[in-house]
């Protein structure tokens, strides 16, 4: 797949590599689905069958995110990011950098905290009904509670940063009409 495309002014745009774009959108779908299901589950009574079934899907999506971030991070560190044709300006540049860094931190922290919550609590670690992930932690209710709190506050941060991230991408595309979204389109 080509890593360059053109906008109406015929300015060539350097896009992220196809592997980076694919991983970005795959993870975006997985994480937004995990967030939505997690949020819905937090309103359901613990122990009811619907919540258990949804949490199994939630955990499967979360573990998928953990697996994908292990591939994505080294790829990002080795491939870097494409240069902008038109610089964004210092403020936008630093804001984008900070937000992306925060997203990467949360994409590592959230699945790890989720895994720790379930593993230390002695709960299931399913992957779409196909197999169980190994439980590497001893039963520890204190650790389960701490990890669950980190998971909950991490989720609040993720709601905020992902919302800003999506709004920023739309603002660049529809208001500033610049190259930012096109760099990431498949
Ligand atoms: C990107 C990955 C993940 C995201 C964005 C995410 C997000 C969320 C959200 C928004 C909630 C509801 C708020 C809360 O009660 O904490 C939640 C709950 C939960 N998540 Fe995750 N999660 C992820 C990964 C995981 C993983 C990998 C597991 C376990 C293998 C997991 C297990 C749980 C459990 C057990 C709950 C219910 C917690 C409770 O009732 O105290 N999550 N998650
Ligand atoms: C509809 C949803 C989304 C849209 C429209 C979107 C759009 C974009 C765009 C346009 C970029 C490139 C920014 C630039 O080149 O300066 C980008 C980068 C990025 N996005 Fe998203 N995104 C979405 C969802 C998500 C989600 C859910 C996450 C993770 C939780 C995420 C994490 C990232 C990260 C970490 C980068 C930086 C990539 C890098 O430099 O390695 N995105 N996104």
PDB file of C-alpha atoms and ligand atoms in Angstrom:
ATOM      1  CA  UNK A   1       0.000   0.000   0.000  1.00  0.00           C
ATOM      2  CA  UNK A   2       1.379   3.469  -0.873  1.00  0.00           C
ATOM      3  CA  UNK A   3       2.419   5.749   1.970  1.00  0.00           C
ATOM      4  CA  UNK A   4       1.709   8.927   0.045  1.00  0.00           C
ATOM      5  CA  UNK A   5      -1.523  10.412  -1.222  1.00  0.00           C
ATOM      6  CA  UNK A   6      -2.535  13.797  -2.625  1.00  0.00           C
ATOM      7  CA  UNK A   7      -4.925  16.512  -1.514  1.00  0.00           C
ATOM      8  CA  UNK A   8      -6.795  18.708  -3.969  1.00  0.00           C
ATOM      9  CA  UNK A   9      -3.867  21.151  -4.223  1.00  0.00           C
ATOM     10  CA  UNK A  10      -1.715  18.222  -5.444  1.00  0.00           C
ATOM     11  CA  UNK A  11       0.488  18.541  -2.389  1.00  0.00           C
ATOM     12  CA  UNK A  12       1.895  15.096  -1.607  1.00  0.00           C
ATOM     13  CA  UNK A  13       1.086  13.939   1.921  1.00  0.00           C
ATOM     14  CA  UNK A  14       3.310  11.542   3.758  1.00  0.00           C
ATOM     15  CA  UNK A  15       1.134   9.094   5.639  1.00  0.00           C
ATOM     16  CA  UNK A  16       1.946   6.775   8.494  1.00  0.00           C
ATOM     17  CA  UNK A  17       3.147   3.360   7.241  1.00  0.00           C
ATOM     18  CA  UNK A  18       0.321   0.980   6.295  1.00  0.00           C
ATOM     19  CA  UNK A  19       1.158  -1.276   9.268  1.00  0.00           C
ATOM     20  CA  UNK A  20       0.862   1.727  11.628  1.00  0.00           C
ATOM     21  CA  UNK A  21      -2.424   2.854  10.091  1.00  0.00           C
ATOM     22  CA  UNK A  22      -3.875  -0.654  10.252  1.00  0.00           C
ATOM     23  CA  UNK A  23      -2.873  -1.048  13.898  1.00  0.00           C
ATOM     24  CA  UNK A  24      -4.219   2.422  14.769  1.00  0.00           C
ATOM     25  CA  UNK A  25      -7.700   1.683  13.397  1.00  0.00           C
ATOM     26  CA  UNK A  26      -7.800  -1.887  14.669  1.00  0.00           C
ATOM     27  CA  UNK A  27      -6.888  -0.700  18.170  1.00  0.00           C
ATOM     28  CA  UNK A  28      -9.263   2.276  17.941  1.00  0.00           C
ATOM     29  CA  UNK A  29     -12.193  -0.103  17.264  1.00  0.00           C
ATOM     30  CA  UNK A  30     -11.111  -2.572  19.962  1.00  0.00           C
ATOM     31  CA  UNK A  31     -10.559   0.143  22.611  1.00  0.00           C
ATOM     32  CA  UNK A  32     -13.733   2.125  21.886  1.00  0.00           C
ATOM     33  CA  UNK A  33     -15.735  -1.141  22.059  1.00  0.00           C
ATOM     34  CA  UNK A  34     -13.988  -2.100  25.342  1.00  0.00           C
ATOM     35  CA  UNK A  35     -14.715   1.370  26.776  1.00  0.00           C
ATOM     36  CA  UNK A  36     -18.386   1.265  25.780  1.00  0.00           C
ATOM     37  CA  UNK A  37     -18.939  -2.273  27.135  1.00  0.00           C
ATOM     38  CA  UNK A  38     -16.982  -1.494  30.338  1.00  0.00           C
ATOM     39  CA  UNK A  39     -19.055   1.657  30.897  1.00  0.00           C
ATOM     40  CA  UNK A  40     -22.318  -0.237  30.334  1.00  0.00           C
ATOM     41  CA  UNK A  41     -21.199  -3.022  32.717  1.00  0.00           C
ATOM     42  CA  UNK A  42     -20.513  -0.480  35.460  1.00  0.00           C
ATOM     43  CA  UNK A  43     -24.300   0.212  35.535  1.00  0.00           C
ATOM     44  CA  UNK A  44     -25.263  -3.485  35.756  1.00  0.00           C
ATOM     45  CA  UNK A  45     -25.676  -5.418  39.009  1.00  0.00           C
ATOM     46  CA  UNK A  46     -22.535  -7.497  39.733  1.00  0.00           C
ATOM     47  CA  UNK A  47     -23.092 -11.248  39.227  1.00  0.00           C
ATOM     48  CA  UNK A  48     -26.029 -11.132  36.792  1.00  0.00           C
ATOM     49  CA  UNK A  49     -25.562 -13.311  33.654  1.00  0.00           C
ATOM     50  CA  UNK A  50     -25.696 -10.370  31.208  1.00  0.00           C
ATOM     51  CA  UNK A  51     -22.873  -8.550  33.030  1.00  0.00           C
ATOM     52  CA  UNK A  52     -20.756 -11.702  33.174  1.00  0.00           C
ATOM     53  CA  UNK A  53     -21.234 -12.362  29.457  1.00  0.00           C
ATOM     54  CA  UNK A  54     -20.436  -8.742  28.549  1.00  0.00           C
ATOM     55  CA  UNK A  55     -17.406  -8.700  30.862  1.00  0.00           C
ATOM     56  CA  UNK A  56     -16.087 -11.823  29.091  1.00  0.00           C
ATOM     57  CA  UNK A  57     -16.278  -9.916  25.780  1.00  0.00           C
ATOM     58  CA  UNK A  58     -14.780  -6.835  27.478  1.00  0.00           C
ATOM     59  CA  UNK A  59     -11.828  -8.842  28.831  1.00  0.00           C
ATOM     60  CA  UNK A  60     -11.293 -10.475  25.423  1.00  0.00           C
ATOM     61  CA  UNK A  61     -11.200  -7.062  23.733  1.00  0.00           C
ATOM     62  CA  UNK A  62      -8.894  -5.688  26.452  1.00  0.00           C
ATOM     63  CA  UNK A  63      -6.450  -8.586  26.114  1.00  0.00           C
ATOM     64  CA  UNK A  64      -6.515  -8.092  22.327  1.00  0.00           C
ATOM     65  CA  UNK A  65      -5.496  -4.467  22.935  1.00  0.00           C
ATOM     66  CA  UNK A  66      -2.651  -5.648  25.185  1.00  0.00           C
ATOM     67  CA  UNK A  67      -1.447  -8.044  22.477  1.00  0.00           C
ATOM     68  CA  UNK A  68      -1.656  -5.364  19.773  1.00  0.00           C
ATOM     69  CA  UNK A  69       0.159  -2.688  21.789  1.00  0.00           C
ATOM     70  CA  UNK A  70       3.088  -5.080  22.226  1.00  0.00           C
ATOM     71  CA  UNK A  71       3.399  -5.116  18.414  1.00  0.00           C
ATOM     72  CA  UNK A  72       2.586  -1.432  17.936  1.00  0.00           C
ATOM     73  CA  UNK A  73       5.046   0.154  20.364  1.00  0.00           C
ATOM     74  CA  UNK A  74       8.282  -1.260  18.900  1.00  0.00           C
ATOM     75  CA  UNK A  75       6.925  -0.481  15.431  1.00  0.00           C
ATOM     76  CA  UNK A  76       6.323   3.145  16.458  1.00  0.00           C
ATOM     77  CA  UNK A  77       9.744   3.415  18.074  1.00  0.00           C
ATOM     78  CA  UNK A  78      11.501   2.027  14.996  1.00  0.00           C
ATOM     79  CA  UNK A  79       9.406   3.684  12.230  1.00  0.00           C
ATOM     80  CA  UNK A  80       8.740   7.042  13.918  1.00  0.00           C
ATOM     81  CA  UNK A  81       6.090   9.380  12.476  1.00  0.00           C
ATOM     82  CA  UNK A  82       5.904  11.038   9.047  1.00  0.00           C
ATOM     83  CA  UNK A  83       6.913  14.701   8.738  1.00  0.00           C
ATOM     84  CA  UNK A  84       4.130  17.266   8.236  1.00  0.00           C
ATOM     85  CA  UNK A  85       4.128  19.034   4.877  1.00  0.00           C
ATOM     86  CA  UNK A  86       2.861  22.157   6.587  1.00  0.00           C
ATOM     87  CA  UNK A  87       4.068  22.565  10.194  1.00  0.00           C
ATOM     88  CA  UNK A  88       1.213  22.651  12.750  1.00  0.00           C
ATOM     89  CA  UNK A  89       2.706  25.408  14.887  1.00  0.00           C
ATOM     90  CA  UNK A  90       4.459  24.943  18.220  1.00  0.00           C
ATOM     91  CA  UNK A  91       1.312  24.791  20.387  1.00  0.00           C
ATOM     92  CA  UNK A  92      -0.533  22.259  18.215  1.00  0.00           C
ATOM     93  CA  UNK A  93       2.602  20.197  17.800  1.00  0.00           C
ATOM     94  CA  UNK A  94       3.257  19.934  21.546  1.00  0.00           C
ATOM     95  CA  UNK A  95      -0.437  19.368  22.350  1.00  0.00           C
ATOM     96  CA  UNK A  96      -0.620  16.504  19.812  1.00  0.00           C
ATOM     97  CA  UNK A  97       2.635  15.005  21.079  1.00  0.00           C
ATOM     98  CA  UNK A  98       1.409  15.150  24.713  1.00  0.00           C
ATOM     99  CA  UNK A  99      -1.990  13.648  23.864  1.00  0.00           C
ATOM    100  CA  UNK A 100      -0.430  10.812  21.840  1.00  0.00           C
ATOM    101  CA  UNK A 101       2.005  10.049  24.657  1.00  0.00           C
ATOM    102  CA  UNK A 102      -0.889   9.939  27.138  1.00  0.00           C
ATOM    103  CA  UNK A 103      -2.860   7.639  24.821  1.00  0.00           C
ATOM    104  CA  UNK A 104       0.099   5.252  24.593  1.00  0.00           C
ATOM    105  CA  UNK A 105       0.490   5.249  28.402  1.00  0.00           C
ATOM    106  CA  UNK A 106      -3.244   4.526  28.846  1.00  0.00           C
ATOM    107  CA  UNK A 107      -3.195   1.824  26.154  1.00  0.00           C
ATOM    108  CA  UNK A 108      -0.573   0.000  28.251  1.00  0.00           C
ATOM    109  CA  UNK A 109      -1.948   0.826  31.696  1.00  0.00           C
ATOM    110  CA  UNK A 110      -5.612  -0.069  31.064  1.00  0.00           C
ATOM    111  CA  UNK A 111      -5.169  -3.682  29.879  1.00  0.00           C
ATOM    112  CA  UNK A 112      -2.505  -4.312  32.536  1.00  0.00           C
ATOM    113  CA  UNK A 113      -4.746  -2.958  35.311  1.00  0.00           C
ATOM    114  CA  UNK A 114      -7.692  -4.953  33.928  1.00  0.00           C
ATOM    115  CA  UNK A 115      -5.613  -8.118  33.753  1.00  0.00           C
ATOM    116  CA  UNK A 116      -4.345  -7.579  37.316  1.00  0.00           C
ATOM    117  CA  UNK A 117      -7.905  -6.990  38.589  1.00  0.00           C
ATOM    118  CA  UNK A 118      -9.127 -10.265  37.120  1.00  0.00           C
ATOM    119  CA  UNK A 119      -5.995 -12.351  37.750  1.00  0.00           C
ATOM    120  CA  UNK A 120      -5.442 -11.256  41.370  1.00  0.00           C
ATOM    121  CA  UNK A 121      -9.168 -11.751  42.031  1.00  0.00           C
ATOM    122  CA  UNK A 122      -8.971 -15.333  40.711  1.00  0.00           C
ATOM    123  CA  UNK A 123     -11.487 -14.566  37.934  1.00  0.00           C
ATOM    124  CA  UNK A 124     -11.660 -15.828  34.356  1.00  0.00           C
ATOM    125  CA  UNK A 125      -9.330 -14.475  31.672  1.00  0.00           C
ATOM    126  CA  UNK A 126     -11.158 -15.607  28.524  1.00  0.00           C
ATOM    127  CA  UNK A 127     -10.465 -14.834  24.891  1.00  0.00           C
ATOM    128  CA  UNK A 128     -13.755 -14.978  22.994  1.00  0.00           C
ATOM    129  CA  UNK A 129     -14.571 -18.433  24.386  1.00  0.00           C
ATOM    130  CA  UNK A 130     -11.565 -19.952  22.618  1.00  0.00           C
ATOM    131  CA  UNK A 131      -9.023 -20.180  25.443  1.00  0.00           C
ATOM    132  CA  UNK A 132      -8.023 -18.722  28.824  1.00  0.00           C
ATOM    133  CA  UNK A 133      -4.987 -16.435  29.204  1.00  0.00           C
ATOM    134  CA  UNK A 134      -2.585 -17.741  31.858  1.00  0.00           C
ATOM    135  CA  UNK A 135      -3.134 -16.311  35.340  1.00  0.00           C
ATOM    136  CA  UNK A 136       0.352 -15.218  36.460  1.00  0.00           C
ATOM    137  CA  UNK A 137      -0.680 -13.707  39.810  1.00  0.00           C
ATOM    138  CA  UNK A 138      -1.413 -15.169  43.239  1.00  0.00           C
ATOM    139  CA  UNK A 139      -4.877 -14.591  44.725  1.00  0.00           C
ATOM    140  CA  UNK A 140      -4.662 -11.143  46.382  1.00  0.00           C
ATOM    141  CA  UNK A 141      -7.862  -9.222  47.168  1.00  0.00           C
ATOM    142  CA  UNK A 142      -5.911  -6.063  48.136  1.00  0.00           C
ATOM    143  CA  UNK A 143      -4.132  -6.024  44.769  1.00  0.00           C
ATOM    144  CA  UNK A 144      -7.455  -6.713  43.014  1.00  0.00           C
ATOM    145  CA  UNK A 145      -9.021  -3.636  44.666  1.00  0.00           C
ATOM    146  CA  UNK A 146      -6.041  -1.374  43.913  1.00  0.00           C
ATOM    147  CA  UNK A 147      -5.883  -2.520  40.275  1.00  0.00           C
ATOM    148  CA  UNK A 148      -9.670  -2.043  39.912  1.00  0.00           C
ATOM    149  CA  UNK A 149      -9.308   1.553  41.169  1.00  0.00           C
ATOM    150  CA  UNK A 150      -6.461   2.253  38.742  1.00  0.00           C
ATOM    151  CA  UNK A 151      -8.601   0.693  35.974  1.00  0.00           C
ATOM    152  CA  UNK A 152     -11.563   2.899  36.888  1.00  0.00           C
ATOM    153  CA  UNK A 153      -9.601   6.186  37.079  1.00  0.00           C
ATOM    154  CA  UNK A 154      -7.664   5.209  33.934  1.00  0.00           C
ATOM    155  CA  UNK A 155     -11.024   4.790  32.188  1.00  0.00           C
ATOM    156  CA  UNK A 156     -12.045   8.365  33.171  1.00  0.00           C
ATOM    157  CA  UNK A 157      -8.769   9.667  31.698  1.00  0.00           C
ATOM    158  CA  UNK A 158      -9.268   7.596  28.550  1.00  0.00           C
ATOM    159  CA  UNK A 159     -12.835   8.918  28.020  1.00  0.00           C
ATOM    160  CA  UNK A 160     -11.458  12.467  28.194  1.00  0.00           C
ATOM    161  CA  UNK A 161      -8.302  12.019  26.099  1.00  0.00           C
ATOM    162  CA  UNK A 162      -9.992   9.880  23.398  1.00  0.00           C
ATOM    163  CA  UNK A 163     -12.853  12.417  23.105  1.00  0.00           C
ATOM    164  CA  UNK A 164     -10.361  15.294  22.716  1.00  0.00           C
ATOM    165  CA  UNK A 165      -8.306  13.223  20.269  1.00  0.00           C
ATOM    166  CA  UNK A 166     -11.319  12.518  18.033  1.00  0.00           C
ATOM    167  CA  UNK A 167     -12.538  16.125  18.235  1.00  0.00           C
ATOM    168  CA  UNK A 168      -9.040  17.377  17.353  1.00  0.00           C
ATOM    169  CA  UNK A 169      -8.854  15.032  14.328  1.00  0.00           C
ATOM    170  CA  UNK A 170     -12.275  16.241  13.098  1.00  0.00           C
ATOM    171  CA  UNK A 171     -11.354  19.896  13.721  1.00  0.00           C
ATOM    172  CA  UNK A 172      -8.161  19.528  11.682  1.00  0.00           C
ATOM    173  CA  UNK A 173     -10.019  17.826   8.850  1.00  0.00           C
ATOM    174  CA  UNK A 174     -13.192  19.897   8.614  1.00  0.00           C
ATOM    175  CA  UNK A 175     -12.222  23.294  10.051  1.00  0.00           C
ATOM    176  CA  UNK A 176      -8.520  23.728   9.327  1.00  0.00           C
ATOM    177  CA  UNK A 177      -8.762  21.429   6.296  1.00  0.00           C
ATOM    178  CA  UNK A 178      -5.173  20.279   6.772  1.00  0.00           C
ATOM    179  CA  UNK A 179      -3.391  16.957   6.279  1.00  0.00           C
ATOM    180  CA  UNK A 180      -3.654  15.571   9.847  1.00  0.00           C
ATOM    181  CA  UNK A 181      -6.500  13.052   9.366  1.00  0.00           C
ATOM    182  CA  UNK A 182      -5.310  12.028   5.885  1.00  0.00           C
ATOM    183  CA  UNK A 183      -1.942  10.964   7.355  1.00  0.00           C
ATOM    184  CA  UNK A 184      -3.792   8.246   9.251  1.00  0.00           C
ATOM    185  CA  UNK A 185      -6.505   7.223   6.761  1.00  0.00           C
ATOM    186  CA  UNK A 186      -6.265   3.659   5.409  1.00  0.00           C
TER     187      UNK A 186
HETATM  188  C1  LIG B   1      -7.915  -1.113  26.522  1.00  0.00           C
HETATM  189  C2  LIG B   1      -8.290  -1.934  27.451  1.00  0.00           C
HETATM  190  C3  LIG B   1      -9.408  -1.700  28.430  1.00  0.00           C
HETATM  191  C4  LIG B   1     -10.259  -0.636  28.571  1.00  0.00           C
HETATM  192  C5  LIG B   1     -10.320   0.650  27.765  1.00  0.00           C
HETATM  193  C6  LIG B   1     -11.140  -0.945  29.681  1.00  0.00           C
HETATM  194  C7  LIG B   1     -12.154  -0.121  30.148  1.00  0.00           C
HETATM  195  C8  LIG B   1     -13.006  -0.417  31.198  1.00  0.00           C
HETATM  196  C9  LIG B   1     -14.073   0.415  31.677  1.00  0.00           C
HETATM  197  C10 LIG B   1     -14.452   1.769  31.074  1.00  0.00           C
HETATM  198  C11 LIG B   1     -14.668  -0.198  32.707  1.00  0.00           C
HETATM  199  C12 LIG B   1     -15.846   0.345  33.559  1.00  0.00           C
HETATM  200  C13 LIG B   1     -15.303   1.241  34.651  1.00  0.00           C
HETATM  201  C14 LIG B   1     -14.807   0.438  35.810  1.00  0.00           C
HETATM  202  O1  LIG B   1     -15.651  -0.072  36.534  1.00  0.00           O
HETATM  203  O2  LIG B   1     -13.588   0.295  35.988  1.00  0.00           O
HETATM  204  C15 LIG B   1     -13.990  -1.465  32.917  1.00  0.00           C
HETATM  205  C16 LIG B   1     -14.293  -2.404  33.868  1.00  0.00           C
HETATM  206  C17 LIG B   1     -13.693  -3.640  33.979  1.00  0.00           C
HETATM  207  N1  LIG B   1     -12.680  -4.134  33.195  1.00  0.00           N
HETATM  208 FE1  LIG B   1     -11.744  -3.178  31.696  1.00  0.00          FE
HETATM  209  N2  LIG B   1     -10.811  -2.191  30.179  1.00  0.00           N
HETATM  210  C18 LIG B   1      -9.766  -2.685  29.431  1.00  0.00           C
HETATM  211  C19 LIG B   1      -9.133  -3.893  29.579  1.00  0.00           C
HETATM  212  C20 LIG B   1      -9.501  -4.873  30.491  1.00  0.00           C
HETATM  213  C21 LIG B   1      -8.880  -6.179  30.616  1.00  0.00           C
HETATM  214  C22 LIG B   1      -7.699  -6.669  29.768  1.00  0.00           C
HETATM  215  C23 LIG B   1      -9.522  -6.833  31.612  1.00  0.00           C
HETATM  216  C24 LIG B   1      -9.274  -8.209  32.163  1.00  0.00           C
HETATM  217  C25 LIG B   1      -8.679  -9.181  31.522  1.00  0.00           C
HETATM  218  C26 LIG B   1     -10.557  -5.945  32.120  1.00  0.00           C
HETATM  219  C27 LIG B   1     -11.411  -6.247  33.135  1.00  0.00           C
HETATM  220  C28 LIG B   1     -12.368  -5.417  33.642  1.00  0.00           C
HETATM  221  C29 LIG B   1     -13.226  -5.751  34.753  1.00  0.00           C
HETATM  222  C30 LIG B   1     -13.211  -7.072  35.539  1.00  0.00           C
HETATM  223  C31 LIG B   1     -14.058  -4.647  34.979  1.00  0.00           C
HETATM  224  C32 LIG B   1     -15.138  -4.470  36.053  1.00  0.00           C
HETATM  225  C33 LIG B   1     -14.446  -3.846  37.231  1.00  0.00           C
HETATM  226  C34 LIG B   1     -15.313  -3.747  38.453  1.00  0.00           C
HETATM  227  O3  LIG B   1     -16.489  -4.050  38.389  1.00  0.00           O
HETATM  228  O4  LIG B   1     -14.759  -3.293  39.452  1.00  0.00           O
HETATM  229  N3  LIG B   1     -10.519  -4.768  31.406  1.00  0.00           N
HETATM  230  N4  LIG B   1     -12.980  -1.561  31.961  1.00  0.00           N
HETATM  231  C1  LIG B   2     -12.694   7.912  15.460  1.00  0.00           C
HETATM  232  C2  LIG B   2     -11.628   7.724  16.215  1.00  0.00           C
HETATM  233  C3  LIG B   2     -10.233   8.236  15.914  1.00  0.00           C
HETATM  234  C4  LIG B   2      -9.787   9.137  14.978  1.00  0.00           C
HETATM  235  C5  LIG B   2     -10.598   9.919  13.957  1.00  0.00           C
HETATM  236  C6  LIG B   2      -8.345   9.228  15.139  1.00  0.00           C
HETATM  237  C7  LIG B   2      -7.511  10.007  14.363  1.00  0.00           C
HETATM  238  C8  LIG B   2      -6.135  10.052  14.460  1.00  0.00           C
HETATM  239  C9  LIG B   2      -5.264  10.816  13.593  1.00  0.00           C
HETATM  240  C10 LIG B   2      -5.732  11.713  12.467  1.00  0.00           C
HETATM  241  C11 LIG B   2      -3.991  10.629  13.999  1.00  0.00           C
HETATM  242  C12 LIG B   2      -2.724  11.233  13.389  1.00  0.00           C
HETATM  243  C13 LIG B   2      -2.383  12.490  14.126  1.00  0.00           C
HETATM  244  C14 LIG B   2      -1.147  13.153  13.572  1.00  0.00           C
HETATM  245  O1  LIG B   2      -0.599  12.704  12.592  1.00  0.00           O
HETATM  246  O2  LIG B   2      -0.701  14.139  14.169  1.00  0.00           O
HETATM  247  C15 LIG B   2      -4.042   9.727  15.139  1.00  0.00           C
HETATM  248  C16 LIG B   2      -2.941   9.310  15.848  1.00  0.00           C
HETATM  249  C17 LIG B   2      -3.004   8.570  16.994  1.00  0.00           C
HETATM  250  N1  LIG B   2      -4.144   8.002  17.540  1.00  0.00           N
HETATM  251 FE1  LIG B   2      -6.036   8.184  16.835  1.00  0.00          FE
HETATM  252  N2  LIG B   2      -7.959   8.412  16.172  1.00  0.00           N
HETATM  253  C18 LIG B   2      -9.080   7.797  16.676  1.00  0.00           C
HETATM  254  C19 LIG B   2      -9.122   6.916  17.718  1.00  0.00           C
HETATM  255  C20 LIG B   2      -8.051   6.609  18.525  1.00  0.00           C
HETATM  256  C21 LIG B   2      -8.122   5.822  19.724  1.00  0.00           C
HETATM  257  C22 LIG B   2      -9.410   5.207  20.325  1.00  0.00           C
HETATM  258  C23 LIG B   2      -6.861   5.738  20.223  1.00  0.00           C
HETATM  259  C24 LIG B   2      -6.357   5.036  21.464  1.00  0.00           C
HETATM  260  C25 LIG B   2      -6.993   4.927  22.579  1.00  0.00           C
HETATM  261  C26 LIG B   2      -5.989   6.487  19.338  1.00  0.00           C
HETATM  262  C27 LIG B   2      -4.628   6.642  19.517  1.00  0.00           C
HETATM  263  C28 LIG B   2      -3.789   7.337  18.678  1.00  0.00           C
HETATM  264  C29 LIG B   2      -2.362   7.489  18.885  1.00  0.00           C
HETATM  265  C30 LIG B   2      -1.550   6.931  20.044  1.00  0.00           C
HETATM  266  C31 LIG B   2      -1.872   8.259  17.822  1.00  0.00           C
HETATM  267  C32 LIG B   2      -0.431   8.685  17.589  1.00  0.00           C
HETATM  268  C33 LIG B   2       0.136   7.802  16.525  1.00  0.00           C
HETATM  269  C34 LIG B   2       1.644   7.843  16.486  1.00  0.00           C
HETATM  270  O3  LIG B   2       2.240   8.895  16.293  1.00  0.00           O
HETATM  271  O4  LIG B   2       2.212   6.759  16.695  1.00  0.00           O
HETATM  272  N3  LIG B   2      -6.741   7.001  18.312  1.00  0.00           N
HETATM  273  N4  LIG B   2      -5.356   9.401  15.386  1.00  0.00           N
END
